[in-house]
Amino acid sequence: RAKSIAAGLPAAKALQTGQELIDDPEVDAIVVASWGPTHEEYVLASIAAGKQVFCEKPLATTREACERILDAEVKSGKRHVMVGFMRRYDDGYRAMKAAIDGGEIGAPLMFHSGHRNPSVPPHYTSDMIINDTCVHDVDVARFLLNDEIVAARVLTARKNSLASDHLTDPVLFIFEMAGGALVDVEASINIQYAYDIRGEVVGESGTVELAETNTVVVKKGGQYGGRVPEDWRERFIRAYDTEFQEWINAAAKGESTGPSSWDGYAATVVCAAGLEAMESGERVEISLREQPDLYKVTAAGPTGTD
Ligand code: ISE
């Protein structure tokens, strides 16, 4: 299949393994968009080859695999990895962060997030509502609140009768932030009507929330309405393009930008806690390793090459 696709693209070629591609001297930078359990191998190989790598979420599927990537990257002495948390490149979330960081609402106290999928594909398993869907809300909460998640709880509502038997749907995924703010993520995966992403941060003196994404409102017959996106491709197409272009611009200079291996590690650890909390129904405390200096973000920007 790779050969047939490469045949149709100028200067493209298909290689037998990921390692061959990573080692190819003609290849300057790597995109890892393969199945999640293969990410660790390819990201470690890219770091070893000294090449910049864009890794689709998750960075890796276990805490231990993420820590091996952190160790390798810290040992290399520079950032090589950007993780595909594309909501950070969405105009709406960027405007929310600017309002919060600009002090417009006072200290953030709560973040209400809604993540509604109209349906999910047949391969979707019960753990994916946490580690494939809510993983975005985990990262965007850390991004907006500029803080780490220190505990998690998952509450399950009455099951959506439209969901497949093996799925838990909807869930309420609750985070406690290190600085005391609270986050609640309402995640639905069979809500039918559209792909609807909601977000509101409540501060001491105001709120900031994502606006509707419809470009027009149609009024007729005494009613009015606008379009709600069909899926994440429609809702986030611009974010995917911005994310990729910013990665390419940095990689062309041999540098990294955006969500780092640390962000990928934190998201994987929080999602593992979320799965434990969904299973137990209990509050689960979360502790991350000491953050290496390579990933510390200062007022002047990340200490890594950004
Ligand atoms: C999918 O993998 C995504 O990344 C989408 O952003 C999310 O909304 C969807 O639920 C996931 O399955």
PDB file of C-alpha atoms and ligand atoms in Angstrom:
ATOM      1  CA  ARG A   1       0.000   0.000   0.000  1.00  0.00           C
ATOM      2  CA  ALA A   2       2.932   2.312   0.840  1.00  0.00           C
ATOM      3  CA  LYS A   3       4.543   1.581  -2.520  1.00  0.00           C
ATOM      4  CA  SER A   4       1.356   2.362  -4.430  1.00  0.00           C
ATOM      5  CA  ILE A   5       0.925   5.688  -2.580  1.00  0.00           C
ATOM      6  CA  ALA A   6       4.612   6.613  -2.977  1.00  0.00           C
ATOM      7  CA  ALA A   7       4.420   5.869  -6.698  1.00  0.00           C
ATOM      8  CA  GLY A   8       1.912   8.681  -7.043  1.00  0.00           C
ATOM      9  CA  LEU A   9       3.988  11.298  -5.173  1.00  0.00           C
ATOM     10  CA  PRO A  10       7.008  13.104  -6.646  1.00  0.00           C
ATOM     11  CA  ALA A  11      10.320  12.112  -5.011  1.00  0.00           C
ATOM     12  CA  ALA A  12       8.520   9.842  -2.556  1.00  0.00           C
ATOM     13  CA  LYS A  13       9.630   6.289  -1.922  1.00  0.00           C
ATOM     14  CA  ALA A  14       8.412   3.472   0.288  1.00  0.00           C
ATOM     15  CA  LEU A  15      10.796   1.687   2.641  1.00  0.00           C
ATOM     16  CA  GLN A  16      10.357  -1.657   4.331  1.00  0.00           C
ATOM     17  CA  THR A  17      10.559  -0.533   7.984  1.00  0.00           C
ATOM     18  CA  GLY A  18      10.235   2.594  10.091  1.00  0.00           C
ATOM     19  CA  GLN A  19      13.860   2.229  11.148  1.00  0.00           C
ATOM     20  CA  GLU A  20      15.020   2.321   7.509  1.00  0.00           C
ATOM     21  CA  LEU A  21      13.041   5.515   6.969  1.00  0.00           C
ATOM     22  CA  ILE A  22      14.414   7.149  10.118  1.00  0.00           C
ATOM     23  CA  ASP A  23      17.982   6.204   9.167  1.00  0.00           C
ATOM     24  CA  ASP A  24      17.638   7.324   5.527  1.00  0.00           C
ATOM     25  CA  PRO A  25      20.151  10.186   4.976  1.00  0.00           C
ATOM     26  CA  GLU A  26      17.653  11.913   2.708  1.00  0.00           C
ATOM     27  CA  VAL A  27      15.167  12.147   5.577  1.00  0.00           C
ATOM     28  CA  ASP A  28      15.569  15.275   7.735  1.00  0.00           C
ATOM     29  CA  ALA A  29      12.576  14.925  10.076  1.00  0.00           C
ATOM     30  CA  ILE A  30      10.083  12.240  11.042  1.00  0.00           C
ATOM     31  CA  VAL A  31       6.306  12.132  11.435  1.00  0.00           C
ATOM     32  CA  VAL A  32       5.083   9.294  13.650  1.00  0.00           C
ATOM     33  CA  ALA A  33       1.378   8.734  12.977  1.00  0.00           C
ATOM     34  CA  SER A  34       1.365   4.973  13.303  1.00  0.00           C
ATOM     35  CA  TRP A  35      -0.545   2.880  15.863  1.00  0.00           C
ATOM     36  CA  GLY A  36       0.047   4.125  19.441  1.00  0.00           C
ATOM     37  CA  PRO A  37       2.029   1.091  20.719  1.00  0.00           C
ATOM     38  CA  THR A  38       4.644   1.679  17.966  1.00  0.00           C
ATOM     39  CA  HIS A  39       5.351   5.275  19.001  1.00  0.00           C
ATOM     40  CA  GLU A  40       8.063   4.575  21.603  1.00  0.00           C
ATOM     41  CA  GLU A  41      10.242   2.621  19.154  1.00  0.00           C
ATOM     42  CA  TYR A  42      10.068   5.248  16.424  1.00  0.00           C
ATOM     43  CA  VAL A  43      10.454   8.276  18.716  1.00  0.00           C
ATOM     44  CA  LEU A  44      13.507   6.734  20.435  1.00  0.00           C
ATOM     45  CA  ALA A  45      15.005   5.905  17.031  1.00  0.00           C
ATOM     46  CA  SER A  46      14.417   9.477  15.827  1.00  0.00           C
ATOM     47  CA  ILE A  47      16.123  10.902  18.931  1.00  0.00           C
ATOM     48  CA  ALA A  48      19.040   8.480  18.449  1.00  0.00           C
ATOM     49  CA  ALA A  49      19.304   9.634  14.821  1.00  0.00           C
ATOM     50  CA  GLY A  50      19.361  13.267  16.004  1.00  0.00           C
ATOM     51  CA  LYS A  51      16.271  14.113  13.945  1.00  0.00           C
ATOM     52  CA  GLN A  52      13.228  16.190  14.865  1.00  0.00           C
ATOM     53  CA  VAL A  53      10.078  14.099  15.279  1.00  0.00           C
ATOM     54  CA  PHE A  54       6.385  14.955  15.307  1.00  0.00           C
ATOM     55  CA  CYS A  55       4.561  12.253  17.255  1.00  0.00           C
ATOM     56  CA  GLU A  56       0.785  11.979  17.069  1.00  0.00           C
ATOM     57  CA  LYS A  57      -0.849  11.522  20.465  1.00  0.00           C
ATOM     58  CA  PRO A  58      -0.175   9.603  22.576  1.00  0.00           C
ATOM     59  CA  LEU A  59       3.585  10.057  22.992  1.00  0.00           C
ATOM     60  CA  ALA A  60       3.517   6.442  24.151  1.00  0.00           C
ATOM     61  CA  THR A  61       0.888   4.212  25.707  1.00  0.00           C
ATOM     62  CA  THR A  62       2.524   3.653  29.131  1.00  0.00           C
ATOM     63  CA  ARG A  63       4.213   5.807  31.789  1.00  0.00           C
ATOM     64  CA  GLU A  64       7.348   3.666  31.558  1.00  0.00           C
ATOM     65  CA  ALA A  65       7.623   4.092  27.776  1.00  0.00           C
ATOM     66  CA  CYS A  66       7.188   7.865  28.117  1.00  0.00           C
ATOM     67  CA  GLU A  67       9.910   7.943  30.800  1.00  0.00           C
ATOM     68  CA  ARG A  68      12.299   6.091  28.477  1.00  0.00           C
ATOM     69  CA  ILE A  69      11.666   8.806  25.885  1.00  0.00           C
ATOM     70  CA  LEU A  70      12.230  11.562  28.478  1.00  0.00           C
ATOM     71  CA  ASP A  71      15.497   9.915  29.565  1.00  0.00           C
ATOM     72  CA  ALA A  72      16.743   9.619  25.974  1.00  0.00           C
ATOM     73  CA  GLU A  73      15.835  13.190  25.088  1.00  0.00           C
ATOM     74  CA  VAL A  74      17.370  14.675  28.245  1.00  0.00           C
ATOM     75  CA  LYS A  75      20.521  12.632  27.600  1.00  0.00           C
ATOM     76  CA  SER A  76      20.681  14.015  24.044  1.00  0.00           C
ATOM     77  CA  GLY A  77      20.812  17.525  25.552  1.00  0.00           C
ATOM     78  CA  LYS A  78      18.104  19.072  23.347  1.00  0.00           C
ATOM     79  CA  ARG A  79      14.432  18.723  22.469  1.00  0.00           C
ATOM     80  CA  HIS A  80      13.658  16.544  19.465  1.00  0.00           C
ATOM     81  CA  VAL A  81       9.975  15.757  20.036  1.00  0.00           C
ATOM     82  CA  MET A  82       6.699  17.585  19.452  1.00  0.00           C
ATOM     83  CA  VAL A  83       3.501  15.771  20.424  1.00  0.00           C
ATOM     84  CA  GLY A  84       0.338  16.253  18.344  1.00  0.00           C
ATOM     85  CA  PHE A  85      -1.896  18.002  20.878  1.00  0.00           C
ATOM     86  CA  MET A  86      -3.409  20.126  18.165  1.00  0.00           C
ATOM     87  CA  ARG A  87      -5.972  21.965  20.316  1.00  0.00           C
ATOM     88  CA  ARG A  88      -3.112  24.254  21.413  1.00  0.00           C
ATOM     89  CA  TYR A  89      -3.140  25.540  17.807  1.00  0.00           C
ATOM     90  CA  ASP A  90      -6.893  26.172  17.663  1.00  0.00           C
ATOM     91  CA  ASP A  91      -7.755  29.890  17.423  1.00  0.00           C
ATOM     92  CA  GLY A  92     -10.427  29.502  20.104  1.00  0.00           C
ATOM     93  CA  TYR A  93      -8.226  27.822  22.704  1.00  0.00           C
ATOM     94  CA  ARG A  94      -5.379  30.242  21.931  1.00  0.00           C
ATOM     95  CA  ALA A  95      -7.724  33.180  22.554  1.00  0.00           C
ATOM     96  CA  MET A  96      -8.904  31.580  25.817  1.00  0.00           C
ATOM     97  CA  LYS A  97      -5.279  31.209  26.960  1.00  0.00           C
ATOM     98  CA  ALA A  98      -4.482  34.812  26.015  1.00  0.00           C
ATOM     99  CA  ALA A  99      -7.430  36.071  28.096  1.00  0.00           C
ATOM    100  CA  ILE A 100      -6.408  33.950  31.104  1.00  0.00           C
ATOM    101  CA  ASP A 101      -2.692  34.757  30.871  1.00  0.00           C
ATOM    102  CA  GLY A 102      -3.610  38.426  30.376  1.00  0.00           C
ATOM    103  CA  GLY A 103      -5.395  38.430  33.732  1.00  0.00           C
ATOM    104  CA  GLU A 104      -8.759  39.334  32.181  1.00  0.00           C
ATOM    105  CA  ILE A 105     -10.783  37.005  34.443  1.00  0.00           C
ATOM    106  CA  GLY A 106      -8.587  36.888  37.541  1.00  0.00           C
ATOM    107  CA  ALA A 107      -7.075  33.633  38.759  1.00  0.00           C
ATOM    108  CA  PRO A 108      -8.763  30.660  37.004  1.00  0.00           C
ATOM    109  CA  LEU A 109     -10.817  28.588  39.476  1.00  0.00           C
ATOM    110  CA  MET A 110     -12.639  26.053  37.291  1.00  0.00           C
ATOM    111  CA  PHE A 111     -12.584  24.747  33.729  1.00  0.00           C
ATOM    112  CA  HIS A 112     -15.692  23.112  32.307  1.00  0.00           C
ATOM    113  CA  SER A 113     -14.898  21.086  29.190  1.00  0.00           C
ATOM    114  CA  GLY A 114     -17.367  19.303  26.922  1.00  0.00           C
ATOM    115  CA  HIS A 115     -16.116  16.742  24.425  1.00  0.00           C
ATOM    116  CA  ARG A 116     -18.980  15.328  22.372  1.00  0.00           C
ATOM    117  CA  ASN A 117     -18.476  12.819  19.560  1.00  0.00           C
ATOM    118  CA  PRO A 118     -21.535  11.953  17.427  1.00  0.00           C
ATOM    119  CA  SER A 119     -20.279   8.376  17.159  1.00  0.00           C
ATOM    120  CA  VAL A 120     -17.071   6.332  17.298  1.00  0.00           C
ATOM    121  CA  PRO A 121     -15.607   3.743  14.879  1.00  0.00           C
ATOM    122  CA  PRO A 122     -16.023  -0.016  15.413  1.00  0.00           C
ATOM    123  CA  HIS A 123     -12.434  -0.404  16.723  1.00  0.00           C
ATOM    124  CA  TYR A 124     -13.166   2.003  19.606  1.00  0.00           C
ATOM    125  CA  THR A 125     -12.775   0.196  22.950  1.00  0.00           C
ATOM    126  CA  SER A 126     -14.032   1.145  26.409  1.00  0.00           C
ATOM    127  CA  ASP A 127     -10.721   2.623  27.601  1.00  0.00           C
ATOM    128  CA  MET A 128     -10.505   4.975  24.624  1.00  0.00           C
ATOM    129  CA  ILE A 129     -13.014   7.489  26.017  1.00  0.00           C
ATOM    130  CA  ILE A 130     -10.224   8.299  28.474  1.00  0.00           C
ATOM    131  CA  ASN A 131      -6.941   7.715  26.622  1.00  0.00           C
ATOM    132  CA  ASP A 132      -7.953   8.560  23.042  1.00  0.00           C
ATOM    133  CA  THR A 133     -10.697  11.134  23.552  1.00  0.00           C
ATOM    134  CA  CYS A 134     -10.263  12.852  26.922  1.00  0.00           C
ATOM    135  CA  VAL A 135      -6.484  12.934  26.433  1.00  0.00           C
ATOM    136  CA  HIS A 136      -7.104  16.191  24.533  1.00  0.00           C
ATOM    137  CA  ASP A 137      -8.968  17.716  27.474  1.00  0.00           C
ATOM    138  CA  VAL A 138      -6.147  16.624  29.791  1.00  0.00           C
ATOM    139  CA  ASP A 139      -3.590  18.477  27.682  1.00  0.00           C
ATOM    140  CA  VAL A 140      -5.763  21.536  27.049  1.00  0.00           C
ATOM    141  CA  ALA A 141      -6.479  21.854  30.797  1.00  0.00           C
ATOM    142  CA  ARG A 142      -2.703  21.853  31.498  1.00  0.00           C
ATOM    143  CA  PHE A 143      -2.225  24.334  28.616  1.00  0.00           C
ATOM    144  CA  LEU A 144      -4.970  26.785  29.651  1.00  0.00           C
ATOM    145  CA  LEU A 145      -4.292  26.643  33.401  1.00  0.00           C
ATOM    146  CA  ASN A 146      -0.511  26.349  33.074  1.00  0.00           C
ATOM    147  CA  ASP A 147      -0.543  23.776  35.844  1.00  0.00           C
ATOM    148  CA  GLU A 148      -0.209  20.053  36.534  1.00  0.00           C
ATOM    149  CA  ILE A 149      -3.020  17.624  37.414  1.00  0.00           C
ATOM    150  CA  VAL A 150      -2.528  16.058  40.855  1.00  0.00           C
ATOM    151  CA  ALA A 151      -5.634  13.888  41.243  1.00  0.00           C
ATOM    152  CA  ALA A 152      -8.413  12.435  39.099  1.00  0.00           C
ATOM    153  CA  ARG A 153     -11.870  10.970  39.544  1.00  0.00           C
ATOM    154  CA  VAL A 154     -14.216   9.513  36.923  1.00  0.00           C
ATOM    155  CA  LEU A 155     -17.984   9.380  37.402  1.00  0.00           C
ATOM    156  CA  THR A 156     -20.187   7.460  34.962  1.00  0.00           C
ATOM    157  CA  ALA A 157     -23.733   8.593  34.236  1.00  0.00           C
ATOM    158  CA  ARG A 158     -26.691   6.516  33.156  1.00  0.00           C
ATOM    159  CA  LYS A 159     -25.453   4.824  29.968  1.00  0.00           C
ATOM    160  CA  ASN A 160     -26.417   6.354  26.637  1.00  0.00           C
ATOM    161  CA  SER A 161     -28.739   3.734  25.160  1.00  0.00           C
ATOM    162  CA  LEU A 162     -27.352   4.606  21.715  1.00  0.00           C
ATOM    163  CA  ALA A 163     -23.847   3.463  22.731  1.00  0.00           C
ATOM    164  CA  SER A 164     -22.512  -0.016  21.901  1.00  0.00           C
ATOM    165  CA  ASP A 165     -22.805  -2.530  24.757  1.00  0.00           C
ATOM    166  CA  HIS A 166     -19.045  -2.596  25.473  1.00  0.00           C
ATOM    167  CA  LEU A 167     -18.681   1.188  25.850  1.00  0.00           C
ATOM    168  CA  THR A 168     -18.980   3.397  28.935  1.00  0.00           C
ATOM    169  CA  ASP A 169     -20.686   6.584  27.756  1.00  0.00           C
ATOM    170  CA  PRO A 170     -20.904   9.384  28.932  1.00  0.00           C
ATOM    171  CA  VAL A 171     -18.303   9.984  31.637  1.00  0.00           C
ATOM    172  CA  LEU A 172     -17.423  12.924  33.858  1.00  0.00           C
ATOM    173  CA  PHE A 173     -13.622  13.067  34.219  1.00  0.00           C
ATOM    174  CA  ILE A 174     -12.650  15.399  37.088  1.00  0.00           C
ATOM    175  CA  PHE A 175      -9.147  16.801  37.650  1.00  0.00           C
ATOM    176  CA  GLU A 176      -7.677  18.544  40.699  1.00  0.00           C
ATOM    177  CA  MET A 177      -4.960  20.973  39.621  1.00  0.00           C
ATOM    178  CA  ALA A 178      -1.832  21.526  41.713  1.00  0.00           C
ATOM    179  CA  GLY A 179      -2.769  25.174  42.256  1.00  0.00           C
ATOM    180  CA  GLY A 180      -6.268  24.281  43.488  1.00  0.00           C
ATOM    181  CA  ALA A 181      -8.387  24.823  40.367  1.00  0.00           C
ATOM    182  CA  LEU A 182     -10.896  22.131  39.385  1.00  0.00           C
ATOM    183  CA  VAL A 183     -11.643  20.747  35.913  1.00  0.00           C
ATOM    184  CA  ASP A 184     -14.638  18.709  34.820  1.00  0.00           C
ATOM    185  CA  VAL A 185     -14.690  17.028  31.425  1.00  0.00           C
ATOM    186  CA  GLU A 186     -18.041  15.817  30.125  1.00  0.00           C
ATOM    187  CA  ALA A 187     -17.200  13.241  27.456  1.00  0.00           C
ATOM    188  CA  SER A 188     -19.790  11.694  25.146  1.00  0.00           C
ATOM    189  CA  ILE A 189     -19.043   9.383  22.249  1.00  0.00           C
ATOM    190  CA  ASN A 190     -22.464   8.600  20.785  1.00  0.00           C
ATOM    191  CA  ILE A 191     -24.339  11.844  21.090  1.00  0.00           C
ATOM    192  CA  GLN A 192     -25.502  11.707  17.458  1.00  0.00           C
ATOM    193  CA  TYR A 193     -26.223  15.423  16.808  1.00  0.00           C
ATOM    194  CA  ALA A 194     -22.665  16.622  15.879  1.00  0.00           C
ATOM    195  CA  TYR A 195     -19.050  16.929  17.012  1.00  0.00           C
ATOM    196  CA  ASP A 196     -19.409  19.613  19.662  1.00  0.00           C
ATOM    197  CA  ILE A 197     -16.491  20.922  21.710  1.00  0.00           C
ATOM    198  CA  ARG A 198     -17.394  23.152  24.672  1.00  0.00           C
ATOM    199  CA  GLY A 199     -15.063  24.990  26.998  1.00  0.00           C
ATOM    200  CA  GLU A 200     -15.432  27.620  29.718  1.00  0.00           C
ATOM    201  CA  VAL A 201     -12.899  28.789  32.285  1.00  0.00           C
ATOM    202  CA  VAL A 202     -14.369  30.441  35.389  1.00  0.00           C
ATOM    203  CA  GLY A 203     -12.062  32.960  37.095  1.00  0.00           C
ATOM    204  CA  GLU A 204     -12.244  35.115  40.197  1.00  0.00           C
ATOM    205  CA  SER A 205     -13.768  38.055  38.326  1.00  0.00           C
ATOM    206  CA  GLY A 206     -15.038  36.729  35.013  1.00  0.00           C
ATOM    207  CA  THR A 207     -15.250  33.853  32.568  1.00  0.00           C
ATOM    208  CA  VAL A 208     -13.849  33.023  29.129  1.00  0.00           C
ATOM    209  CA  GLU A 209     -15.472  30.429  26.891  1.00  0.00           C
ATOM    210  CA  LEU A 210     -15.172  28.980  23.415  1.00  0.00           C
ATOM    211  CA  ALA A 211     -17.596  30.628  21.004  1.00  0.00           C
ATOM    212  CA  GLU A 212     -19.786  28.678  18.596  1.00  0.00           C
ATOM    213  CA  THR A 213     -17.880  27.868  15.410  1.00  0.00           C
ATOM    214  CA  ASN A 214     -20.666  28.470  12.889  1.00  0.00           C
ATOM    215  CA  THR A 215     -19.832  31.244  10.419  1.00  0.00           C
ATOM    216  CA  VAL A 216     -23.461  32.287   9.870  1.00  0.00           C
ATOM    217  CA  VAL A 217     -26.813  32.064  11.638  1.00  0.00           C
ATOM    218  CA  VAL A 218     -29.791  31.269   9.415  1.00  0.00           C
ATOM    219  CA  LYS A 219     -33.193  32.632  10.548  1.00  0.00           C
ATOM    220  CA  LYS A 220     -36.369  31.310   8.927  1.00  0.00           C
ATOM    221  CA  GLY A 221     -39.847  30.205   9.891  1.00  0.00           C
ATOM    222  CA  GLY A 222     -39.512  31.784  13.285  1.00  0.00           C
ATOM    223  CA  GLN A 223     -36.370  29.699  14.006  1.00  0.00           C
ATOM    224  CA  TYR A 224     -32.622  30.382  13.851  1.00  0.00           C
ATOM    225  CA  GLY A 225     -29.631  28.052  13.632  1.00  0.00           C
ATOM    226  CA  GLY A 226     -26.046  27.534  12.579  1.00  0.00           C
ATOM    227  CA  ARG A 227     -23.794  24.599  11.713  1.00  0.00           C
ATOM    228  CA  VAL A 228     -22.139  22.414  14.330  1.00  0.00           C
ATOM    229  CA  PRO A 229     -19.083  20.511  13.004  1.00  0.00           C
ATOM    230  CA  GLU A 230     -19.552  16.934  11.839  1.00  0.00           C
ATOM    231  CA  ASP A 231     -16.272  15.564  13.280  1.00  0.00           C
ATOM    232  CA  TRP A 232     -12.846  16.596  14.602  1.00  0.00           C
ATOM    233  CA  ARG A 233     -11.490  17.050  11.080  1.00  0.00           C
ATOM    234  CA  GLU A 234     -14.042  19.780  10.344  1.00  0.00           C
ATOM    235  CA  ARG A 235     -13.771  21.384  13.796  1.00  0.00           C
ATOM    236  CA  PHE A 236      -9.962  21.445  13.980  1.00  0.00           C
ATOM    237  CA  ILE A 237      -8.763  21.471  10.350  1.00  0.00           C
ATOM    238  CA  ARG A 238      -7.072  24.870  10.775  1.00  0.00           C
ATOM    239  CA  ALA A 239      -5.444  23.766  14.050  1.00  0.00           C
ATOM    240  CA  TYR A 240      -3.957  20.680  12.377  1.00  0.00           C
ATOM    241  CA  ASP A 241      -2.498  22.828   9.593  1.00  0.00           C
ATOM    242  CA  THR A 242      -1.124  25.483  11.985  1.00  0.00           C
ATOM    243  CA  GLU A 243       0.349  22.782  14.250  1.00  0.00           C
ATOM    244  CA  PHE A 244       2.077  21.053  11.355  1.00  0.00           C
ATOM    245  CA  GLN A 245       3.397  24.247   9.764  1.00  0.00           C
ATOM    246  CA  GLU A 246       4.864  25.465  13.075  1.00  0.00           C
ATOM    247  CA  TRP A 247       6.529  22.061  13.533  1.00  0.00           C
ATOM    248  CA  ILE A 248       7.946  22.160   9.987  1.00  0.00           C
ATOM    249  CA  ASN A 249       9.253  25.710  10.477  1.00  0.00           C
ATOM    250  CA  ALA A 250      11.048  24.703  13.699  1.00  0.00           C
ATOM    251  CA  ALA A 251      12.297  21.357  12.353  1.00  0.00           C
ATOM    252  CA  ALA A 252      13.740  23.133   9.294  1.00  0.00           C
ATOM    253  CA  LYS A 253      16.015  24.904  11.770  1.00  0.00           C
ATOM    254  CA  GLY A 254      16.727  21.672  13.633  1.00  0.00           C
ATOM    255  CA  GLU A 255      14.641  22.903  16.537  1.00  0.00           C
ATOM    256  CA  SER A 256      11.521  21.840  18.477  1.00  0.00           C
ATOM    257  CA  THR A 257       8.392  23.794  19.342  1.00  0.00           C
ATOM    258  CA  GLY A 258       4.995  23.229  20.973  1.00  0.00           C
ATOM    259  CA  PRO A 259       3.920  20.318  23.199  1.00  0.00           C
ATOM    260  CA  SER A 260       7.006  18.451  24.386  1.00  0.00           C
ATOM    261  CA  SER A 261       7.727  14.913  25.539  1.00  0.00           C
ATOM    262  CA  TRP A 262       6.968  16.200  29.038  1.00  0.00           C
ATOM    263  CA  ASP A 263       3.445  17.156  27.952  1.00  0.00           C
ATOM    264  CA  GLY A 264       3.057  13.753  26.338  1.00  0.00           C
ATOM    265  CA  TYR A 265       4.311  12.018  29.500  1.00  0.00           C
ATOM    266  CA  ALA A 266       1.985  14.008  31.771  1.00  0.00           C
ATOM    267  CA  ALA A 267      -1.031  13.233  29.568  1.00  0.00           C
ATOM    268  CA  THR A 268      -0.281   9.509  29.517  1.00  0.00           C
ATOM    269  CA  VAL A 269       0.164   9.403  33.311  1.00  0.00           C
ATOM    270  CA  VAL A 270      -3.098  11.301  33.905  1.00  0.00           C
ATOM    271  CA  CYS A 271      -5.021   9.066  31.483  1.00  0.00           C
ATOM    272  CA  ALA A 272      -3.683   5.963  33.244  1.00  0.00           C
ATOM    273  CA  ALA A 273      -4.965   7.437  36.512  1.00  0.00           C
ATOM    274  CA  GLY A 274      -8.281   8.169  34.791  1.00  0.00           C
ATOM    275  CA  LEU A 275      -8.659   4.539  33.729  1.00  0.00           C
ATOM    276  CA  GLU A 276      -7.847   3.430  37.291  1.00  0.00           C
ATOM    277  CA  ALA A 277     -10.411   5.898  38.652  1.00  0.00           C
ATOM    278  CA  MET A 278     -13.055   4.758  36.139  1.00  0.00           C
ATOM    279  CA  GLU A 279     -12.482   1.172  37.228  1.00  0.00           C
ATOM    280  CA  SER A 280     -12.454   1.843  40.982  1.00  0.00           C
ATOM    281  CA  GLY A 281     -14.877   4.750  41.203  1.00  0.00           C
ATOM    282  CA  GLU A 282     -12.354   6.259  43.608  1.00  0.00           C
ATOM    283  CA  ARG A 283     -10.201   9.406  43.603  1.00  0.00           C
ATOM    284  CA  VAL A 284      -6.708   8.609  42.292  1.00  0.00           C
ATOM    285  CA  GLU A 285      -3.700  10.728  43.213  1.00  0.00           C
ATOM    286  CA  ILE A 286      -1.159  11.517  40.478  1.00  0.00           C
ATOM    287  CA  SER A 287       2.549  12.105  40.930  1.00  0.00           C
ATOM    288  CA  LEU A 288       4.922  12.946  38.110  1.00  0.00           C
ATOM    289  CA  ARG A 289       8.701  12.645  38.212  1.00  0.00           C
ATOM    290  CA  GLU A 290      10.787  15.779  38.781  1.00  0.00           C
ATOM    291  CA  GLN A 291      10.514  17.919  35.613  1.00  0.00           C
ATOM    292  CA  PRO A 292      13.902  18.107  33.840  1.00  0.00           C
ATOM    293  CA  ASP A 293      15.196  21.628  33.105  1.00  0.00           C
ATOM    294  CA  LEU A 294      14.966  20.849  29.387  1.00  0.00           C
ATOM    295  CA  TYR A 295      11.183  21.169  29.639  1.00  0.00           C
ATOM    296  CA  LYS A 296      10.879  24.077  32.078  1.00  0.00           C
ATOM    297  CA  VAL A 297       8.991  26.952  30.446  1.00  0.00           C
ATOM    298  CA  THR A 298      10.202  30.380  31.541  1.00  0.00           C
ATOM    299  CA  ALA A 299       8.879  33.856  30.734  1.00  0.00           C
ATOM    300  CA  ALA A 300      11.483  33.896  27.966  1.00  0.00           C
ATOM    301  CA  GLY A 301      10.085  30.634  26.571  1.00  0.00           C
ATOM    302  CA  PRO A 302      10.978  26.966  27.025  1.00  0.00           C
ATOM    303  CA  THR A 303      14.584  26.262  27.944  1.00  0.00           C
ATOM    304  CA  GLY A 304      14.561  23.704  25.144  1.00  0.00           C
ATOM    305  CA  THR A 305      15.295  24.821  21.615  1.00  0.00           C
ATOM    306  CA  ASP A 306      12.014  26.495  20.791  1.00  0.00           C
TER     307      ASP A 306
HETATM  308  C1  ISE B   1      -9.866  10.979  18.049  1.00  0.00           C
HETATM  309  O1  ISE B   1      -8.727  10.130  18.043  1.00  0.00           O
HETATM  310  C2  ISE B   1      -9.417  12.387  18.274  1.00  0.00           C
HETATM  311  O2  ISE B   1      -8.255  12.682  18.458  1.00  0.00           O
HETATM  312  C3  ISE B   1     -10.519  13.377  18.374  1.00  0.00           C
HETATM  313  O3  ISE B   1      -9.979  14.671  18.650  1.00  0.00           O
HETATM  314  C4  ISE B   1     -11.448  12.960  19.498  1.00  0.00           C
HETATM  315  O4  ISE B   1     -12.528  13.872  19.577  1.00  0.00           O
HETATM  316  C5  ISE B   1     -11.976  11.569  19.207  1.00  0.00           C
HETATM  317  O5  ISE B   1     -12.864  11.181  20.243  1.00  0.00           O
HETATM  318  C6  ISE B   1     -10.807  10.594  19.167  1.00  0.00           C
HETATM  319  O6  ISE B   1     -11.296   9.291  18.943  1.00  0.00           O
END
